[in-house]
PDB file of C-alpha atoms in Angstrom:
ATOM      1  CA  UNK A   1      88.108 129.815 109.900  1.00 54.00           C
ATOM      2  CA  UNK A   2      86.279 126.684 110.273  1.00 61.00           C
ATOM      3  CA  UNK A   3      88.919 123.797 110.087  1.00 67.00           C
ATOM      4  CA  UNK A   4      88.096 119.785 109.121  1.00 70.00           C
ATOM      5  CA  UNK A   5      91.098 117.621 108.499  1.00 69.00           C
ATOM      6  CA  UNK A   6      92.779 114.150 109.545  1.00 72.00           C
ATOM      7  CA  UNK A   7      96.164 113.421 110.918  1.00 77.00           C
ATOM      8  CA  UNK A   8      98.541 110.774 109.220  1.00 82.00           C
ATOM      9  CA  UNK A   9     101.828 109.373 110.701  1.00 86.00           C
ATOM     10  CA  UNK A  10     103.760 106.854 111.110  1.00 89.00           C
ATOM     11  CA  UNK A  11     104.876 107.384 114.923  1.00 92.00           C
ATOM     12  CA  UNK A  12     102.078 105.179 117.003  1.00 92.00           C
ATOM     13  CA  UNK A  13     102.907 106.633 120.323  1.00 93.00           C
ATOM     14  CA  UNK A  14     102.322 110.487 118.384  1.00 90.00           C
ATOM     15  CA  UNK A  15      98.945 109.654 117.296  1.00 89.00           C
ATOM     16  CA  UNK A  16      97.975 108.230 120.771  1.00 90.00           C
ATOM     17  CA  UNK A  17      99.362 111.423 122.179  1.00 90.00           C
ATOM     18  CA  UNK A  18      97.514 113.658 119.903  1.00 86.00           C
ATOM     19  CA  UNK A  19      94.651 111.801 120.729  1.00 83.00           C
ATOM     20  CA  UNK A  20      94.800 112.035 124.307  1.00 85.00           C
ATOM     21  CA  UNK A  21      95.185 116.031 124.220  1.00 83.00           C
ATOM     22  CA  UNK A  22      92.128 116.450 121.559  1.00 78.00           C
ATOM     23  CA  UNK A  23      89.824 114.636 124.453  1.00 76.00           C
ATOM     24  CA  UNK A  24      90.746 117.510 126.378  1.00 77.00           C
ATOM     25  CA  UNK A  25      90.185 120.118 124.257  1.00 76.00           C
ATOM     26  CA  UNK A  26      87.290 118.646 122.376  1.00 74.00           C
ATOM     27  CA  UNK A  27      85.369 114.805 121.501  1.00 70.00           C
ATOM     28  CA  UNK A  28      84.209 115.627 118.312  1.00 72.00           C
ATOM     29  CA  UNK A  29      83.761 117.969 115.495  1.00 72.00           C
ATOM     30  CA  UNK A  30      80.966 120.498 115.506  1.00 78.00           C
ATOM     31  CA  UNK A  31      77.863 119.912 113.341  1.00 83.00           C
ATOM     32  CA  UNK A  32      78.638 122.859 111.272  1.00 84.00           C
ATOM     33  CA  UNK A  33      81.740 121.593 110.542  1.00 83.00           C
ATOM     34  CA  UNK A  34      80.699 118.149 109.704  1.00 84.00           C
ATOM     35  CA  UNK A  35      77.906 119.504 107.328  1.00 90.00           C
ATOM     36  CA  UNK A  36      80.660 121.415 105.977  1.00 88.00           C
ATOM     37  CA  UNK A  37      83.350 118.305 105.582  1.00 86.00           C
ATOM     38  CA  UNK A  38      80.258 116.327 104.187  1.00 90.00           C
ATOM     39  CA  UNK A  39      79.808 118.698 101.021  1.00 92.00           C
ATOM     40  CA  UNK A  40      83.448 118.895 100.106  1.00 88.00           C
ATOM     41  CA  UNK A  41      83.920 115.516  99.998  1.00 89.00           C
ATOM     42  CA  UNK A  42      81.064 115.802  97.760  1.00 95.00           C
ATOM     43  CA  UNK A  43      82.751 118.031  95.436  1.00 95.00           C
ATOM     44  CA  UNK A  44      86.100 116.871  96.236  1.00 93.00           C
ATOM     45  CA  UNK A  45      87.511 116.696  92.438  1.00 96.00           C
ATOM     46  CA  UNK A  46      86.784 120.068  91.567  1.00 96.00           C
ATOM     47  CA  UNK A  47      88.173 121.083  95.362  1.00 92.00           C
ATOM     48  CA  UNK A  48      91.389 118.633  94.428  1.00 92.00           C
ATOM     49  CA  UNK A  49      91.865 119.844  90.683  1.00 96.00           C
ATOM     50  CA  UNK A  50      91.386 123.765  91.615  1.00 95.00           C
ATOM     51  CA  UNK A  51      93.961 122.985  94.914  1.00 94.00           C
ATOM     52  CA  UNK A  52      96.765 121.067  92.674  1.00 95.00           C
ATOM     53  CA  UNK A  53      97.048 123.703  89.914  1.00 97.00           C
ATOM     54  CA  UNK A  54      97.329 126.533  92.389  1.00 97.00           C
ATOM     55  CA  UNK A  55     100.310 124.174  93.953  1.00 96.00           C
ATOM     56  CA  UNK A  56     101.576 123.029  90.981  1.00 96.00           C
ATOM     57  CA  UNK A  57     101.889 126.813  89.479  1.00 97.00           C
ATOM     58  CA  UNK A  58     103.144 128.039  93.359  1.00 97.00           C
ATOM     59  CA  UNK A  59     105.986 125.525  93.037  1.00 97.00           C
ATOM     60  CA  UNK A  60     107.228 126.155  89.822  1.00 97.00           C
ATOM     61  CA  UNK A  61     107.410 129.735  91.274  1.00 97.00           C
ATOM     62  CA  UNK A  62     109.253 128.745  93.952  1.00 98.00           C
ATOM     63  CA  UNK A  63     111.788 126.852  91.931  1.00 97.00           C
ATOM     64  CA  UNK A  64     112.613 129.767  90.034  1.00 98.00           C
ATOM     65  CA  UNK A  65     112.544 132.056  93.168  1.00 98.00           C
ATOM     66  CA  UNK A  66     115.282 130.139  94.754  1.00 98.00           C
ATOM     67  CA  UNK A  67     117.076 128.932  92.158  1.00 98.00           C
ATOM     68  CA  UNK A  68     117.301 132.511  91.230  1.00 98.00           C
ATOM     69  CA  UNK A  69     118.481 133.531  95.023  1.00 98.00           C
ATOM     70  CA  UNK A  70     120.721 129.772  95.553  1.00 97.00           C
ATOM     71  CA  UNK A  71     123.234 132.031  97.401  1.00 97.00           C
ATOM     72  CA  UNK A  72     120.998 133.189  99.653  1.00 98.00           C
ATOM     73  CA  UNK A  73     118.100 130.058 100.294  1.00 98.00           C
ATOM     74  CA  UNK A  74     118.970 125.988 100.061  1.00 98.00           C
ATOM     75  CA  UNK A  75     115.694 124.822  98.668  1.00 98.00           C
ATOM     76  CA  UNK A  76     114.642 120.979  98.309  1.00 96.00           C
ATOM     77  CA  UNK A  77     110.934 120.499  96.802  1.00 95.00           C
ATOM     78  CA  UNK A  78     108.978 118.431  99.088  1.00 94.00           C
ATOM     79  CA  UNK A  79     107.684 115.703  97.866  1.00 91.00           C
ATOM     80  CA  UNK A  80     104.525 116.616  99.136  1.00 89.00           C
ATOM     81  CA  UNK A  81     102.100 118.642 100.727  1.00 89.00           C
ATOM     82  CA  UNK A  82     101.800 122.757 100.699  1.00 93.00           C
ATOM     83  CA  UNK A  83     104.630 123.304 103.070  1.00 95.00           C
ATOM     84  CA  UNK A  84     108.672 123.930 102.614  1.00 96.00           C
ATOM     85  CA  UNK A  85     111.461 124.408 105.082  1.00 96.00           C
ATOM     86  CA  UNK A  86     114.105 126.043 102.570  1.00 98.00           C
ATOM     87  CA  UNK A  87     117.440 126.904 104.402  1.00 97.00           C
ATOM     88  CA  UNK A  88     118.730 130.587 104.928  1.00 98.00           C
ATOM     89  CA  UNK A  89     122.463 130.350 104.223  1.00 97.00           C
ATOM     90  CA  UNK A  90     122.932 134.266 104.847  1.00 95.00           C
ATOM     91  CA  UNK A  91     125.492 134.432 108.703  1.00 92.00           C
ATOM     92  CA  UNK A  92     122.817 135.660 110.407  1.00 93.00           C
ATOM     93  CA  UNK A  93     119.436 134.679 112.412  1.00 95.00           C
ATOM     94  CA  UNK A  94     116.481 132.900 110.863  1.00 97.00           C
ATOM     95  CA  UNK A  95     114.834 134.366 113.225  1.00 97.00           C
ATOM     96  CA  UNK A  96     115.546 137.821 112.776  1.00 97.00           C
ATOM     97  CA  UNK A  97     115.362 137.572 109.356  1.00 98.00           C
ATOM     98  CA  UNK A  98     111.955 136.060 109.741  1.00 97.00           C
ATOM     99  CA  UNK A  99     110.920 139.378 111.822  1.00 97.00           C
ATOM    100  CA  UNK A 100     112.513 141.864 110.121  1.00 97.00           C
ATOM    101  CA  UNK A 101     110.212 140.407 107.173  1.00 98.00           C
ATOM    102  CA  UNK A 102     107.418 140.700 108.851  1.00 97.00           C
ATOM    103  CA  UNK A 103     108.065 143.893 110.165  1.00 98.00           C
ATOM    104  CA  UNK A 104     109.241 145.628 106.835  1.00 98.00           C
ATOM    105  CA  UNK A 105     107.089 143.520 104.342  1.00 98.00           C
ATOM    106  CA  UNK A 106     104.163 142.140 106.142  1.00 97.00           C
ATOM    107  CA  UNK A 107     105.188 138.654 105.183  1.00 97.00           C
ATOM    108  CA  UNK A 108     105.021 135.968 107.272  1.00 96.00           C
ATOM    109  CA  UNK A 109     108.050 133.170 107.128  1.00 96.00           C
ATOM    110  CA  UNK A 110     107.970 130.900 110.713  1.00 96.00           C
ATOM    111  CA  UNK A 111     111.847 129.764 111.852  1.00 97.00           C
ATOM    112  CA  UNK A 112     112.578 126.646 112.517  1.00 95.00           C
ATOM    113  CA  UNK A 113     112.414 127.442 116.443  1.00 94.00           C
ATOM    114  CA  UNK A 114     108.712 128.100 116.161  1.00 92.00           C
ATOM    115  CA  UNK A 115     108.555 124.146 115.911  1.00 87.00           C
ATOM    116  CA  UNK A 116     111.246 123.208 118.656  1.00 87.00           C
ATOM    117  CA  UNK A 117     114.270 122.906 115.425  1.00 89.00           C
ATOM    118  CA  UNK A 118     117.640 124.984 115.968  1.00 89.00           C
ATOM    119  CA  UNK A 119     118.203 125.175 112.592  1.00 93.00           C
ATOM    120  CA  UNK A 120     118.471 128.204 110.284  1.00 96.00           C
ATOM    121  CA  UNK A 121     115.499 126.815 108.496  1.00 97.00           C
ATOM    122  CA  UNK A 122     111.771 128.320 108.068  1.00 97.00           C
ATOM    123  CA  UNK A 123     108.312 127.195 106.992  1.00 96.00           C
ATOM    124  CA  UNK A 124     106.685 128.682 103.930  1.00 96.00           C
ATOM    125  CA  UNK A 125     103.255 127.618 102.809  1.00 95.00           C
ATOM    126  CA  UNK A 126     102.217 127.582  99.406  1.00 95.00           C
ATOM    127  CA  UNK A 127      98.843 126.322  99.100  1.00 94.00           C
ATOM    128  CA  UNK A 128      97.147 129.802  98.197  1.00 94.00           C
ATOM    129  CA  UNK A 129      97.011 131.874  95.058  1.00 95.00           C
ATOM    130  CA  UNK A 130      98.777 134.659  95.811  1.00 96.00           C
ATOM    131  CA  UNK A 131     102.431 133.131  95.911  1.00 96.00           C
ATOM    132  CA  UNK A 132     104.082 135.393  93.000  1.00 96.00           C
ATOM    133  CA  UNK A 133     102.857 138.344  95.047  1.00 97.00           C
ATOM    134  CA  UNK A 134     104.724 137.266  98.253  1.00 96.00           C
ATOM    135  CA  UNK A 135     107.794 136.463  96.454  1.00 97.00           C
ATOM    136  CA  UNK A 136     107.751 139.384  95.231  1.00 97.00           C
ATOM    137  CA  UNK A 137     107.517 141.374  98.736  1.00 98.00           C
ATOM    138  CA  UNK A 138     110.573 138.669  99.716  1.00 98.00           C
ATOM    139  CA  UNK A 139     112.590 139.985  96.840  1.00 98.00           C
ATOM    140  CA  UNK A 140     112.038 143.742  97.116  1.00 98.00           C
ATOM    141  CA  UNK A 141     112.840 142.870 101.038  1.00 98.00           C
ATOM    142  CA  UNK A 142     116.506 141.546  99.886  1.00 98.00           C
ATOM    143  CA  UNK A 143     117.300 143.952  97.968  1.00 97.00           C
ATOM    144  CA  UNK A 144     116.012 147.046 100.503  1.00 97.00           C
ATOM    145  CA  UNK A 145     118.208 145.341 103.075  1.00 96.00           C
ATOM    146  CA  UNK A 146     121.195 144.843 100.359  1.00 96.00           C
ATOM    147  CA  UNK A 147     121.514 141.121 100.819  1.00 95.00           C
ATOM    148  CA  UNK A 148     121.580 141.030  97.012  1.00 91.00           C
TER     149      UNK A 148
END
């Protein structure tokens, strides 16, 4: 899909980076994309209010999802954004667990080696409506492979 956004952070020498590879790869946004950015700014309170009830409904989901499965998951709410890192406390691979997932459910959970982290954490986005549904898939693929 067609993607518009910005880049925040705090790390100077990252955003000069970041900079430096995007003249590489491209100088500027395409006009489609700029007509595009132009009209959702436009209706940016009806983008905004439709974006933080889907959010807000996907994290009270969540919170009952892992509070539900605390043996299995460590989860801390971000504070904000659409994106977690909950822990996987089971003895085993994140990223094996992360495949088998996919494999079995269809569901896609990234480990935290996808982003350069040796942890047993993973990235799971929750910025689109159909959050119950993939819990869902998650729980029926705990309970196939008898981790609860």
């Amino acid at each position: 899909g067609l993607r518009v956004g910005w880049l925040a952070s705090r790390s100077a020498a990252m955003i000069e980076a970041i900079n430096t590879f995007k003249d590489y790869t491209t100088i500027c946004g395409s006009a489609s994309g700029e007509i595009l950015a132009i009209m959702a700014l436009r209706a940016k309170e009806a983008i905004l209010s439709r974006n933080r009830v889907i959010i807000q409904n996907n994290l009270q989901v969540l919170d009952a999802f892992f509070n539900k499965h605390s043996d299995l998951f460590n989860w801390q709410k971000p504070l904000g954004g659409t994106i977690g890192f909950p822990n996987l406390l089971l003895d085993r691979s994140v990223d094996n667990f992360c495949q088998q997932l996919l494999v079995q459910k269809g569901v896609m959970l990234l480990p935290a080696s996808v982003i350069g982290m040796q942890s047993n954490h993973f990235r799971i986005g929750f910025g689109r409506v159909n959050m119950p549904e993939v819990l869902n898939k998650l729980e029926e693929f705990l309970i196939e492979n008898k981790y609860i």
